[in-house]
Amino acid sequence: MTTAPLPPVPPTPPTVSDSAATVSPEASPAASHAPSPAVPSRRLAVVADQTPCRPVPAGCNSSSPSADVPGEASRARKTAATKAGADIRGEVLLTLAQLRLATPRQLKALLLPHQQDTDHVRRALRNLLDESPALVGRTHRVQQSYWYCTPAGLTEAAASGELAPKAGRTTGKRIAASKTGLREHGLALVDTVVAFHQAEVADCADWQVEVAHPTPAGNLVPDGVVLLNNGSCAFVEIDRTMSYARLVAKLERYDAYRNAPPSGRGNAARAPRSHWQETYAGPSLDRSFLPVLFVFAPAPRRAAPATREAAFHQRAQHVHGVNYRIIVATTTLGQLTKHGPDEPVWRVAGRGEGEERRSLDALPKAR
DNA sequence: CCTCAGTCAGAAGTCATCAA
DNA sequence: TTGATGACTTCTGACTGAGG
């Protein structure tokens, strides 16, 4: 089915002891963000909270106070570039661990948006691949390579402490997924992450991929959960090939999650709370249920995303808005990447909104 | 002196376009 | 329809410079 040739066998998953050899106890302390001068340069530097896209305008030669002296300016630029390159290695690993897989271009867009080409990212990927055991793996497809995090890389990333607790469980299944048709789904998700990142609506580090949420009807596993810069969260679903019936069924699963009875006991000071309230509503329960954002991405032999989006709204109209108490908004990946999530690209399902589109901030609140 | 990162050039593969 | 061509992207190797 897939026209891509089978990729070479990925690096043999390392044993735990192998990974432990890479992540020595003194190498792991991610808690200290400032790298100690005593740390050997060979060690992987995981510097996750270095702002990947600093608000420095591209081509900012005039902003540097020493830019007037050609030699000094060039040296300063060089030093800065070197530092960024050293840090980018850890960020690449963390990003791959978090997002499952990505292309060099996607990684560049997330981590080095001011860079013109993907050389730095590919250099970092090459270094991570050369580690023993390899921390990342690669599969090839036409004019593109896809990189993923190996178990050893995930161990390294997790040891840094910068990885969200449930993010990036790169099991063998996930690695296999990165080499099949599912990789297109994963790449569409990363494109979505890039769009949110570039619009400064959410940082790429604020995404969690495929986190299980318990519902009475079984686990709900959104493609992504994003913490937005305004402090709220949203579920994100990528659709490429799912049938409309399954999409509507997914809505029902979200509704079940929303209406799940409180788990655990409350006490005199605090009423019992359901899972979503415990996880997302904040201490004072002042936040409404998270909006569910559907992104329709292109897929071969399928109707165009806009067509599928329109059909989805027709189906959802009959059930959504009447019975459900969740906000569902849709867009296409094309619109998202072209305009950004902060522009009026979201169409609210159900509620008789017609085809009007709203920005993310203007979405109605769930009841 | 050694290691590592940045940079560059060249090769390879694929896709899109255009003319025969 | 087919072949040629250019554009695009990635990979690899080599060189250079900085820092320990």
XYZ file of N, CA, C and O in Angstrom, chain A residues 250-351:
408
model
N -15.826 9.621 18.187
C -14.788 10.239 18.996
C -15.378 11.392 19.815
O -15.008 11.602 20.970
N -16.298 12.116 19.183
C -16.966 13.199 19.922
C -17.688 12.637 21.136
O -17.682 13.219 22.215
N -18.335 11.481 20.921
C -19.061 10.867 22.030
C -18.114 10.497 23.160
O -18.433 10.625 24.336
N -16.906 10.061 22.755
C -15.917 9.710 23.771
C -15.481 10.945 24.565
O -15.325 10.896 25.781
N -15.325 12.054 23.866
C -14.973 13.298 24.567
C -16.102 13.710 25.508
O -15.868 14.167 26.622
N -17.335 13.546 25.031
C -18.472 13.913 25.866
C -18.522 13.025 27.108
O -18.829 13.495 28.212
N -18.217 11.743 26.917
C -18.196 10.827 28.054
C -17.126 11.238 29.055
O -17.323 11.157 30.275
N -16.000 11.673 28.526
C -14.914 12.127 29.414
C -15.345 13.367 30.191
O -15.108 13.497 31.381
N -16.035 14.256 29.456
C -16.502 15.487 30.094
C -17.480 15.184 31.230
O -17.474 15.828 32.280
N -18.341 14.180 31.004
C -19.409 13.899 31.959
C -19.071 12.772 32.933
O -19.938 12.328 33.672
N -17.821 12.303 32.886
C -17.447 11.201 33.775
C -17.658 11.615 35.229
O -17.395 12.767 35.596
N -18.149 10.701 36.049
C -18.375 11.038 37.450
C -17.063 11.309 38.162
O -16.008 10.818 37.745
N -17.122 12.074 39.226
C -15.902 12.377 39.973
C -15.253 11.097 40.478
O -15.944 10.160 40.863
N -13.948 11.098 40.431
C -13.223 9.951 40.960
C -12.645 10.335 42.309
O -12.310 11.491 42.545
N -12.510 9.393 43.165
C -11.948 9.667 44.485
C -12.955 10.356 45.379
O -14.089 10.640 44.994
N -12.527 10.629 46.550
C -13.419 11.281 47.508
C -13.023 12.730 47.686
O -11.862 13.075 47.620
N -13.948 13.512 47.913
C -13.641 14.882 48.288
C -13.448 14.952 49.785
O -13.323 13.934 50.451
N -13.393 16.129 50.278
C -13.377 16.295 51.726
C -14.144 17.568 52.054
O -14.757 18.186 51.173
N -14.103 17.938 53.297
C -14.896 19.088 53.728
C -14.488 20.343 52.965
O -15.316 21.202 52.651
N -13.214 20.418 52.649
C -12.728 21.630 51.997
C -12.874 21.574 50.483
O -12.881 22.615 49.832
N -12.992 20.360 49.940
C -12.969 20.251 48.480
C -13.890 19.148 48.007
O -13.793 18.005 48.469
N -14.769 19.491 47.101
C -15.691 18.496 46.561
C -14.924 17.524 45.668
O -13.871 17.880 45.133
N -15.446 16.303 45.519
C -14.780 15.375 44.599
C -14.797 15.910 43.180
O -15.758 16.553 42.751
N -13.726 15.638 42.462
C -13.597 16.202 41.118
C -13.370 15.093 40.111
O -12.750 14.089 40.416
N -13.872 15.346 38.920
C -13.639 14.361 37.869
C -12.212 14.514 37.350
O -11.506 15.466 37.673
N -11.833 13.564 36.488
C -10.446 13.542 35.999
C -10.077 14.837 35.287
O -9.007 15.402 35.488
N -10.998 15.325 34.425
C -10.633 16.524 33.652
C -10.542 17.740 34.563
O -9.694 18.630 34.346
N -11.405 17.776 35.596
C -11.321 18.906 36.522
C -10.016 18.842 37.312
O -9.357 19.855 37.522
N -9.677 17.625 37.698
C -8.446 17.429 38.461
C -7.234 17.845 37.633
O -6.278 18.432 38.129
N -7.311 17.539 36.328
C -6.145 17.744 35.471
C -6.084 19.136 34.863
O -5.008 19.732 34.747
N -7.238 19.673 34.474
C -7.209 20.888 33.650
C -7.973 22.089 34.214
O -7.802 23.193 33.729
N -8.840 21.876 35.201
C -9.743 22.969 35.571
C -9.123 23.986 36.522
O -9.713 25.028 36.768
N -7.975 23.679 37.038
C -7.371 24.618 37.961
C -7.905 24.427 39.364
O -8.911 23.752 39.578
N -7.255 25.034 40.350
C -7.612 24.802 41.750
C -9.021 25.261 42.099
O -9.674 24.673 42.949
N -9.494 26.297 41.461
C -10.799 26.828 41.851
C -11.920 26.376 40.914
O -13.023 26.899 40.973
N -11.615 25.415 40.056
C -12.623 24.881 39.124
C -13.250 25.970 38.263
O -14.408 25.896 37.880
N -12.486 27.004 37.984
C -13.077 28.132 37.264
C -12.974 27.967 35.762
O -13.465 28.800 35.015
N -12.341 26.901 35.287
C -12.194 26.756 33.834
C -13.220 25.787 33.288
O -13.512 24.769 33.899
N -13.722 26.134 32.116
C -14.677 25.250 31.470
C -13.932 24.121 30.764
O -12.707 24.152 30.634
N -14.713 23.155 30.277
C -14.099 21.994 29.633
C -13.310 22.422 28.399
O -13.684 23.348 27.683
N -12.223 21.717 28.162
C -11.310 22.068 27.068
C -12.016 21.979 25.718
O -12.767 21.037 25.473
N -11.762 22.907 24.822
C -12.270 22.745 23.458
C -11.536 21.607 22.751
O -10.384 21.324 23.049
N -12.253 20.973 21.838
C -11.653 19.906 21.028
C -11.421 20.467 19.630
O -12.370 20.866 18.943
N -10.177 20.530 19.227
C -9.821 21.139 17.943
C -9.498 20.043 16.926
O -8.540 19.294 17.108
N -10.313 19.938 15.908
C -10.059 18.961 14.844
C -9.314 19.648 13.698
O -9.748 20.681 13.201
N -8.212 19.052 13.280
C -7.453 19.561 12.136
C -7.523 18.512 11.025
O -7.066 17.385 11.201
N -8.109 18.880 9.912
C -8.230 17.966 8.777
C -7.013 18.128 7.872
O -6.778 19.205 7.325
N -6.270 17.058 7.728
C -5.033 17.098 6.942
C -5.232 16.314 5.642
O -6.043 15.387 5.594
N -4.489 16.673 4.614
C -4.638 15.965 3.341
C -4.136 14.536 3.420
O -3.226 14.230 4.188
N -4.735 13.689 2.631
C -4.313 12.296 2.548
C -4.605 11.806 1.137
O -5.588 12.228 0.526
N -3.741 10.932 0.619
C -3.968 10.413 -0.727
C -5.249 9.590 -0.786
O -5.608 8.910 0.173
N -5.896 9.642 -1.915
C -7.126 8.875 -2.171
C -8.238 9.228 -1.196
O -9.098 8.423 -0.910
N -8.187 10.412 -0.645
C -9.262 10.880 0.230
C -9.752 12.225 -0.282
O -9.032 12.924 -1.006
N -10.962 12.559 0.106
C -11.489 13.862 -0.285
C -10.611 14.961 0.306
O -9.901 14.749 1.292
N -10.669 16.128 -0.290
C -9.873 17.254 0.192
C -10.270 17.583 1.630
O -11.410 17.367 2.033
N -9.312 18.089 2.415
C -9.602 18.402 3.817
C -10.831 19.285 3.996
O -11.647 19.035 4.883
N -10.980 20.308 3.135
C -12.124 21.211 3.279
C -13.438 20.467 3.047
O -14.447 20.719 3.709
N -13.415 19.520 2.101
C -14.614 18.728 1.834
C -14.955 17.857 3.035
O -16.114 17.754 3.454
N -13.937 17.221 3.581
C -14.180 16.348 4.742
C -14.631 17.161 5.940
O -15.461 16.735 6.734
N -14.073 18.361 6.059
C -14.470 19.219 7.176
C -15.955 19.566 7.068
O -16.703 19.486 8.052
N -16.387 19.934 5.845
C -17.788 20.294 5.646
C -18.699 19.108 5.937
O -19.746 19.241 6.593
N -18.289 17.929 5.479
C -19.100 16.733 5.723
C -19.157 16.422 7.220
O -20.202 16.012 7.738
N -18.048 16.618 7.887
C -18.021 16.387 9.334
C -19.013 17.297 10.051
O -19.740 16.869 10.952
N -19.091 18.554 9.623
C -20.015 19.487 10.262
C -21.461 19.060 10.034
O -22.302 19.194 10.921
N -21.726 18.553 8.827
C -23.083 18.086 8.552
C -23.464 16.949 9.482
O -24.559 16.924 10.049
N -22.543 15.990 9.638
C -22.822 14.844 10.504
C -22.963 15.284 11.956
O -23.864 14.858 12.660
N -22.034 16.129 12.361
C -21.994 16.505 13.773
C -23.188 17.355 14.163
O -23.618 17.364 15.305
N -23.747 18.052 13.164
C -24.843 18.970 13.459
C -26.037 18.230 14.057
O -26.765 18.773 14.876
N -26.232 16.995 13.635
C -27.409 16.266 14.081
C -27.314 15.833 15.534
O -28.325 15.629 16.187
N -26.096 15.663 15.990
C -25.961 15.161 17.363
C -25.319 16.183 18.285
O -25.665 16.297 19.448
N -24.390 16.929 17.743
C -23.637 17.849 18.576
C -24.463 19.106 18.847
O -25.290 19.509 18.070
N -24.239 19.723 19.949
C -24.929 20.960 20.263
C -26.254 20.715 20.951
O -26.731 21.542 21.704
N -26.830 19.572 20.691
C -28.082 19.235 21.352
C -27.795 18.424 22.607
O -28.238 18.740 23.709
N -26.992 17.384 22.406
C -26.741 16.497 23.527
C -25.396 16.784 24.204
O -25.229 16.517 25.379
N -24.448 17.304 23.441
C -23.110 17.403 23.974
C -22.904 18.734 24.703
O -23.545 19.727 24.415
N -21.965 18.704 25.603
C -21.650 19.933 26.328
C -20.185 20.288 26.136
O -19.519 20.761 27.038
N -19.684 19.983 24.966
C -18.285 20.314 24.674
C -18.227 21.221 23.455
O -19.142 21.238 22.644
N -17.151 21.971 23.358
C -16.931 22.838 22.206
C -16.020 22.110 21.221
O -14.931 21.677 21.588
N -16.498 21.975 20.012
C -15.704 21.333 18.959
C -15.488 22.349 17.849
O -16.445 22.930 17.342
N -14.246 22.580 17.501
C -13.932 23.497 16.405
C -13.028 22.785 15.415
O -12.221 21.943 15.794
N -13.188 23.116 14.153
C -12.420 22.435 13.109
C -11.712 23.444 12.223
O -12.110 24.606 12.114
N -10.668 22.966 11.585
C -10.006 23.729 10.532
C -9.272 22.734 9.651
O -9.284 21.530 9.919
N -8.665 23.234 8.611
C -7.829 22.374 7.777
C -6.369 22.721 8.037
O -6.046 23.843 8.442
N -5.522 21.742 7.803
C -4.099 21.971 8.035
C -3.582 23.098 7.147
O -2.727 23.888 7.552
N -4.128 23.186 5.949
C -3.710 24.248 5.041
C -3.989 25.627 5.616
O -3.137 26.515 5.591
N -5.203 25.808 6.114
C -5.555 27.111 6.699
C -4.718 27.391 7.932
O -4.296 28.525 8.176
N -4.506 26.344 8.702
C -3.768 26.507 9.955
C -2.341 26.963 9.688
O -1.834 27.888 10.334
N -1.695 26.325 8.723
C -0.302 26.679 8.459
C -0.204 27.999 7.704
O 0.777 28.718 7.838
N -1.233 28.316 6.932
C -1.176 29.553 6.150
C -1.461 30.780 7.023
O -0.755 31.792 6.953
N -2.501 30.676 7.844
C -2.923 31.856 8.613
C -2.500 31.795 10.078
O -2.316 32.823 10.713
N -2.399 30.602 10.638
C -2.067 30.478 12.051
C -3.305 30.284 12.897
O -4.394 30.736 12.544
N -3.154 29.609 14.040
C -4.299 29.279 14.882
C -4.928 30.483 15.563
O -6.047 30.404 16.051
N -4.205 31.599 15.599
C -4.753 32.783 16.262
C -5.594 33.624 15.308
O -6.161 34.636 15.702
N -5.683 33.208 14.062
C -6.520 33.903 13.087
C -7.875 33.186 13.002
O -8.011 32.050 13.465
N -8.885 33.826 12.436
C -10.206 33.187 12.348
C -10.223 32.029 11.350
O -10.676 32.182 10.214
N -9.735 30.903 11.787
C -9.701 29.708 10.935
C -10.570 28.588 11.520
O -10.734 27.546 10.890
N -11.122 28.800 12.721
C -11.822 27.719 13.412
C -13.332 27.824 13.194
O -13.930 28.861 13.430
N -13.901 26.734 12.780
C -15.341 26.673 12.568
C -15.944 25.805 13.677
O -15.568 24.641 13.842
N -16.875 26.388 14.410
C -17.460 25.687 15.559
C -18.542 24.728 15.089
O -19.402 25.094 14.287
N -18.491 23.506 15.563
C -19.463 22.481 15.157
C -20.741 22.584 15.992
O -20.709 22.997 17.147
N -21.845 22.196 15.357
C -23.101 22.167 16.108
C -23.735 23.535 16.240
O -24.076 24.127 15.429
N -23.973 24.105 17.088
C -24.457 25.390 17.578
C -25.049 26.378 16.567
O -25.184 27.542 16.874
